[in-house]
Amino acid sequence: MVTVQENVPVTSSTAYDVSDPAFALHVGGKLETRSTVPLRNRDDLSLAYTPGVARVCTAIAEDPRLVHDLTWKSKVVAVVTDGSAVLGLGDIGPAAALPVMEGKAVLFKEFAGVDAVPICLDATSVEDIVETVVRIAPAFGGINLEDISAPRCFEVERQLRERLDIPVFHDDQHGTAVVVLAALRNAARLTGRSLSELRAVVSGAGAAGVAVTTILREAGIGDITVTDREGVLHDGRGDLTAVKRHLAAATNVIGLTGSLTDAMRGADVFIGVSGGVVPEDAVGSMAPDAMVFALANPDPEIHPDVAHRHVRVVATGRSDYANQINNVLAFPGIFRGALDARATDITEGMKLAAAEAIAAVVGDDLADDYVVPSPFDERVAPSVAAAVAAAAERDGVVRPPL
């Protein structure tokens, strides 16, 4: 079991400033392992280890399904990264990524009671990452991919989903997408519209942009246009990668061309997942009762003060403004539900169910500054877990009982 590290003495160092509370908190790391069984005498030892453990090993060898009952597998997730796209820091490598992966494991534990182990790989190729994860997967009930740069992250996730019989989830993609959908459902309800009536613009065609676009299309968005640094993705552009060509073919049904500013004219929704700065006049050109989700951190593509001058609902990725689009609303409950159901995959139906559950927590308290619940709302993870487990059953990805 993984628990939060406490009472670690702070030592002096010339490499960092221990008076900085961030460094003080991280001294010694944020995790430890803890036994869940007593080890008081020879009898305890003979059951926890040899010879008693041999009977358990033999039983699992005869019926591998028992591993979910007789080990920690059914409640533990590997948080896997190669350190190539860490937060807004970029490619800082696996060692420098470890504090973030430890933090992710803390969030899993604190918000949903899911144990998690940080795994930082000294690997760069898709093949090396996939082969390594496949080889360690027998010890885990799920794989949370984290901070792997695009476009490699798409292929890593695809191959692992094909090769493993446990849930694989790239949080940078799907966690963001789930929470965006939850917030957008409520923002649409607040303004008296359905998703099918909205035209959205997504700024950014990386991991988060692809996932947000995918889930909004699955949820029935009216129209969605994706932009990158060169402008609107459309079939007439000859500079698109395979991923962007697919996006161009699946979106932009009204055939827009030009820049991000051009695309935003008359749009109902702006979703920023790329950084940069959007001109204020572009925000002012949006439709009445528009919505701005400017998610770049720490500097949103549109500052909330600017957005509020022109639109109805404003969300960011920051904790110091209302309507924070925070992945922690999604991934702990999603894995809790998937593990509880002993799911073999995380389907689109499970993601949609998670978004609906998050949105429902807001309920009748819906307001311009409250379209998505707080990460500290204790109702979120249990609601998401229950919805995800039920969706796993509906989608037929639940292991049959012993």
mmCIF file of N, CA and C in Angstrom, residues 121-188:
data_model
loop_
_atom_site.group_PDB
_atom_site.id
_atom_site.type_symbol
_atom_site.label_atom_id
_atom_site.label_comp_id
_atom_site.label_asym_id
_atom_site.label_seq_id
_atom_site.Cartn_x
_atom_site.Cartn_y
_atom_site.Cartn_z
ATOM 1 N N LEU A 121 10.579 5.879 -16.747
ATOM 2 C CA LEU A 121 11.346 5.036 -17.660
ATOM 3 C C LEU A 121 12.444 5.819 -18.364
ATOM 4 N N ASP A 122 13.628 5.245 -18.381
ATOM 5 C CA ASP A 122 14.731 5.800 -19.174
ATOM 6 C C ASP A 122 14.613 5.203 -20.572
ATOM 7 N N ALA A 123 13.612 5.696 -21.299
ATOM 8 C CA ALA A 123 13.306 5.174 -22.631
ATOM 9 C C ALA A 123 12.739 6.312 -23.458
ATOM 10 N N THR A 124 12.981 6.242 -24.756
ATOM 11 C CA THR A 124 12.499 7.318 -25.622
ATOM 12 C C THR A 124 11.631 6.811 -26.769
ATOM 13 N N SER A 125 11.851 5.609 -27.218
ATOM 14 C CA SER A 125 11.094 5.118 -28.367
ATOM 15 C C SER A 125 9.773 4.506 -27.919
ATOM 16 N N VAL A 126 8.791 4.544 -28.805
ATOM 17 C CA VAL A 126 7.509 3.906 -28.532
ATOM 18 C C VAL A 126 7.709 2.437 -28.205
ATOM 19 N N GLU A 127 8.532 1.761 -28.992
ATOM 20 C CA GLU A 127 8.751 0.330 -28.792
ATOM 21 C C GLU A 127 9.305 0.042 -27.405
ATOM 22 N N ASP A 128 10.316 0.808 -26.968
ATOM 23 C CA ASP A 128 10.918 0.564 -25.654
ATOM 24 C C ASP A 128 9.923 0.810 -24.524
ATOM 25 N N ILE A 129 9.149 1.877 -24.633
ATOM 26 C CA ILE A 129 8.161 2.171 -23.593
ATOM 27 C C ILE A 129 7.123 1.067 -23.525
ATOM 28 N N VAL A 130 6.593 0.687 -24.678
ATOM 29 C CA VAL A 130 5.540 -0.334 -24.710
ATOM 30 C C VAL A 130 6.067 -1.656 -24.183
ATOM 31 N N GLU A 131 7.229 -2.090 -24.652
ATOM 32 C CA GLU A 131 7.762 -3.384 -24.222
ATOM 33 C C GLU A 131 8.026 -3.400 -22.721
ATOM 34 N N THR A 132 8.523 -2.291 -22.174
ATOM 35 C CA THR A 132 8.795 -2.236 -20.740
ATOM 36 C C THR A 132 7.512 -2.315 -19.934
ATOM 37 N N VAL A 133 6.510 -1.559 -20.342
ATOM 38 C CA VAL A 133 5.250 -1.567 -19.602
ATOM 39 C C VAL A 133 4.574 -2.931 -19.693
ATOM 40 N N VAL A 134 4.611 -3.542 -20.850
ATOM 41 C CA VAL A 134 4.016 -4.877 -20.996
ATOM 42 C C VAL A 134 4.671 -5.860 -20.027
ATOM 43 N N ARG A 135 5.974 -5.743 -19.841
ATOM 44 C CA ARG A 135 6.697 -6.680 -18.980
ATOM 45 C C ARG A 135 6.438 -6.456 -17.496
ATOM 46 N N ILE A 136 6.130 -5.232 -17.084
ATOM 47 C CA ILE A 136 5.848 -4.995 -15.665
ATOM 48 C C ILE A 136 4.359 -5.069 -15.352
ATOM 49 N N ALA A 137 3.514 -5.123 -16.365
ATOM 50 C CA ALA A 137 2.067 -5.046 -16.176
ATOM 51 C C ALA A 137 1.470 -6.138 -15.290
ATOM 52 N N PRO A 138 2.030 -7.368 -15.223
ATOM 53 C CA PRO A 138 1.396 -8.386 -14.371
ATOM 54 C C PRO A 138 1.244 -7.975 -12.909
ATOM 55 N N ALA A 139 2.037 -7.014 -12.444
ATOM 56 C CA ALA A 139 1.968 -6.608 -11.035
ATOM 57 C C ALA A 139 0.916 -5.536 -10.772
ATOM 58 N N PHE A 140 0.248 -5.039 -11.816
ATOM 59 C CA PHE A 140 -0.635 -3.884 -11.656
ATOM 60 C C PHE A 140 -2.036 -4.155 -12.203
ATOM 61 N N GLY A 141 -3.006 -3.423 -11.627
ATOM 62 C CA GLY A 141 -4.383 -3.527 -12.100
ATOM 63 C C GLY A 141 -4.730 -2.515 -13.155
ATOM 64 N N GLY A 142 -3.869 -1.527 -13.382
ATOM 65 C CA GLY A 142 -4.105 -0.511 -14.391
ATOM 66 C C GLY A 142 -2.834 0.263 -14.674
ATOM 67 N N ILE A 143 -2.803 0.927 -15.825
ATOM 68 C CA ILE A 143 -1.650 1.730 -16.243
ATOM 69 C C ILE A 143 -2.135 3.149 -16.521
ATOM 70 N N ASN A 144 -1.614 4.116 -15.772
ATOM 71 C CA ASN A 144 -1.895 5.524 -16.034
ATOM 72 C C ASN A 144 -0.669 6.132 -16.708
ATOM 73 N N LEU A 145 -0.797 6.426 -17.998
ATOM 74 C CA LEU A 145 0.297 7.057 -18.731
ATOM 75 C C LEU A 145 0.278 8.550 -18.450
ATOM 76 N N GLU A 146 1.455 9.118 -18.284
ATOM 77 C CA GLU A 146 1.541 10.506 -17.826
ATOM 78 C C GLU A 146 2.722 11.212 -18.493
ATOM 79 N N ASP A 147 2.461 12.419 -19.000
ATOM 80 C CA ASP A 147 3.535 13.315 -19.439
ATOM 81 C C ASP A 147 4.456 12.664 -20.477
ATOM 82 N N ILE A 148 3.846 11.992 -21.453
ATOM 83 C CA ILE A 148 4.562 11.453 -22.608
ATOM 84 C C ILE A 148 4.205 12.332 -23.798
ATOM 85 N N SER A 149 5.190 12.801 -24.511
ATOM 86 C CA SER A 149 4.957 13.816 -25.540
ATOM 87 C C SER A 149 4.180 13.252 -26.723
ATOM 88 N N ALA A 150 3.424 14.146 -27.363
ATOM 89 C CA ALA A 150 2.733 13.817 -28.612
ATOM 90 C C ALA A 150 3.720 13.966 -29.766
ATOM 91 N N PRO A 151 3.578 13.172 -30.836
ATOM 92 C CA PRO A 151 2.494 12.208 -31.074
ATOM 93 C C PRO A 151 2.771 10.805 -30.539
ATOM 94 N N ARG A 152 3.944 10.583 -29.889
ATOM 95 C CA ARG A 152 4.264 9.228 -29.422
ATOM 96 C C ARG A 152 3.232 8.704 -28.443
ATOM 97 N N CYS A 153 2.647 9.605 -27.639
ATOM 98 C CA CYS A 153 1.698 9.157 -26.628
ATOM 99 C C CYS A 153 0.508 8.430 -27.232
ATOM 100 N N PHE A 154 0.088 8.828 -28.430
ATOM 101 C CA PHE A 154 -1.057 8.169 -29.060
ATOM 102 C C PHE A 154 -0.733 6.714 -29.369
ATOM 103 N N GLU A 155 0.450 6.493 -29.934
ATOM 104 C CA GLU A 155 0.834 5.145 -30.327
ATOM 105 C C GLU A 155 1.131 4.283 -29.111
ATOM 106 N N VAL A 156 1.753 4.855 -28.076
ATOM 107 C CA VAL A 156 2.011 4.106 -26.845
ATOM 108 C C VAL A 156 0.702 3.607 -26.253
ATOM 109 N N GLU A 157 -0.270 4.503 -26.149
ATOM 110 C CA GLU A 157 -1.552 4.091 -25.573
ATOM 111 C C GLU A 157 -2.244 3.053 -26.454
ATOM 112 N N ARG A 158 -2.232 3.259 -27.758
ATOM 113 C CA ARG A 158 -2.911 2.326 -28.658
ATOM 114 C C ARG A 158 -2.333 0.926 -28.537
ATOM 115 N N GLN A 159 -1.014 0.829 -28.572
ATOM 116 C CA GLN A 159 -0.393 -0.484 -28.506
ATOM 117 C C GLN A 159 -0.613 -1.159 -27.153
ATOM 118 N N LEU A 160 -0.530 -0.388 -26.078
ATOM 119 C CA LEU A 160 -0.737 -0.990 -24.763
ATOM 120 C C LEU A 160 -2.174 -1.456 -24.587
ATOM 121 N N ARG A 161 -3.133 -0.711 -25.099
ATOM 122 C CA ARG A 161 -4.532 -1.144 -25.004
ATOM 123 C C ARG A 161 -4.744 -2.443 -25.774
ATOM 124 N N GLU A 162 -4.032 -2.602 -26.885
ATOM 125 C CA GLU A 162 -4.155 -3.826 -27.669
ATOM 126 C C GLU A 162 -3.522 -5.015 -26.967
ATOM 127 N N ARG A 163 -2.428 -4.792 -26.260
ATOM 128 C CA ARG A 163 -1.636 -5.902 -25.740
ATOM 129 C C ARG A 163 -1.962 -6.275 -24.295
ATOM 130 N N LEU A 164 -2.577 -5.379 -23.548
ATOM 131 C CA LEU A 164 -2.836 -5.654 -22.138
ATOM 132 C C LEU A 164 -4.321 -5.901 -21.889
ATOM 133 N N ASP A 165 -4.604 -6.648 -20.820
ATOM 134 C CA ASP A 165 -5.989 -6.914 -20.446
ATOM 135 C C ASP A 165 -6.357 -6.167 -19.169
ATOM 136 N N ILE A 166 -5.693 -5.035 -18.939
ATOM 137 C CA ILE A 166 -6.011 -4.153 -17.820
ATOM 138 C C ILE A 166 -6.224 -2.746 -18.379
ATOM 139 N N PRO A 167 -6.917 -1.865 -17.645
ATOM 140 C CA PRO A 167 -7.166 -0.515 -18.143
ATOM 141 C C PRO A 167 -5.884 0.271 -18.380
ATOM 142 N N VAL A 168 -5.824 0.954 -19.516
ATOM 143 C CA VAL A 168 -4.714 1.859 -19.865
ATOM 144 C C VAL A 168 -5.341 3.216 -20.170
ATOM 145 N N PHE A 169 -4.801 4.255 -19.552
ATOM 146 C CA PHE A 169 -5.434 5.573 -19.622
ATOM 147 C C PHE A 169 -4.343 6.633 -19.658
ATOM 148 N N HIS A 170 -4.317 7.424 -20.731
ATOM 149 C CA HIS A 170 -3.364 8.539 -20.811
ATOM 150 C C HIS A 170 -4.051 9.780 -20.265
ATOM 151 N N ASP A 171 -3.714 10.150 -19.048
ATOM 152 C CA ASP A 171 -4.473 11.188 -18.350
ATOM 153 C C ASP A 171 -4.374 12.555 -19.011
ATOM 154 N N ASP A 172 -3.215 12.874 -19.584
ATOM 155 C CA ASP A 172 -3.070 14.181 -20.229
ATOM 156 C C ASP A 172 -4.089 14.346 -21.350
ATOM 157 N N GLN A 173 -4.436 13.247 -21.982
ATOM 158 C CA GLN A 173 -5.480 13.297 -23.000
ATOM 159 C C GLN A 173 -6.873 13.221 -22.368
ATOM 160 N N HIS A 174 -7.160 12.086 -21.788
ATOM 161 C CA HIS A 174 -8.539 11.748 -21.475
ATOM 162 C C HIS A 174 -9.039 12.375 -20.173
ATOM 163 N N GLY A 175 -8.149 12.572 -19.200
ATOM 164 C CA GLY A 175 -8.582 13.244 -17.981
ATOM 165 C C GLY A 175 -9.040 14.655 -18.276
ATOM 166 N N THR A 176 -8.230 15.376 -19.048
ATOM 167 C CA THR A 176 -8.617 16.729 -19.450
ATOM 168 C C THR A 176 -9.931 16.714 -20.214
ATOM 169 N N ALA A 177 -10.053 15.785 -21.156
ATOM 170 C CA ALA A 177 -11.252 15.727 -22.000
ATOM 171 C C ALA A 177 -12.505 15.468 -21.175
ATOM 172 N N VAL A 178 -12.429 14.562 -20.225
ATOM 173 C CA VAL A 178 -13.590 14.225 -19.404
ATOM 174 C C VAL A 178 -14.066 15.440 -18.616
ATOM 175 N N VAL A 179 -13.128 16.165 -18.006
ATOM 176 C CA VAL A 179 -13.521 17.314 -17.177
ATOM 177 C C VAL A 179 -14.031 18.458 -18.056
ATOM 178 N N VAL A 180 -13.408 18.650 -19.220
ATOM 179 C CA VAL A 180 -13.923 19.663 -20.153
ATOM 180 C C VAL A 180 -15.367 19.361 -20.531
ATOM 181 N N LEU A 181 -15.653 18.115 -20.862
ATOM 182 C CA LEU A 181 -17.020 17.752 -21.237
ATOM 183 C C LEU A 181 -17.981 17.982 -20.078
ATOM 184 N N ALA A 182 -17.581 17.624 -18.871
ATOM 185 C CA ALA A 182 -18.446 17.838 -17.705
ATOM 186 C C ALA A 182 -18.785 19.315 -17.550
ATOM 187 N N ALA A 183 -17.755 20.160 -17.622
ATOM 188 C CA ALA A 183 -17.973 21.596 -17.461
ATOM 189 C C ALA A 183 -18.808 22.161 -18.598
ATOM 190 N N LEU A 184 -18.575 21.676 -19.819
ATOM 191 C CA LEU A 184 -19.316 22.199 -20.968
ATOM 192 C C LEU A 184 -20.783 21.781 -20.923
ATOM 193 N N ARG A 185 -21.055 20.570 -20.458
ATOM 194 C CA ARG A 185 -22.454 20.155 -20.289
ATOM 195 C C ARG A 185 -23.196 21.126 -19.372
ATOM 196 N N ASN A 186 -22.557 21.463 -18.261
ATOM 197 C CA ASN A 186 -23.208 22.363 -17.313
ATOM 198 C C ASN A 186 -23.282 23.787 -17.835
ATOM 199 N N ALA A 187 -22.246 24.227 -18.543
ATOM 200 C CA ALA A 187 -22.291 25.575 -19.119
ATOM 201 C C ALA A 187 -23.400 25.687 -20.153
ATOM 202 N N ALA A 188 -23.580 24.652 -20.939
ATOM 203 C CA ALA A 188 -24.672 24.647 -21.919
ATOM 204 C C ALA A 188 -26.028 24.672 -21.217
#
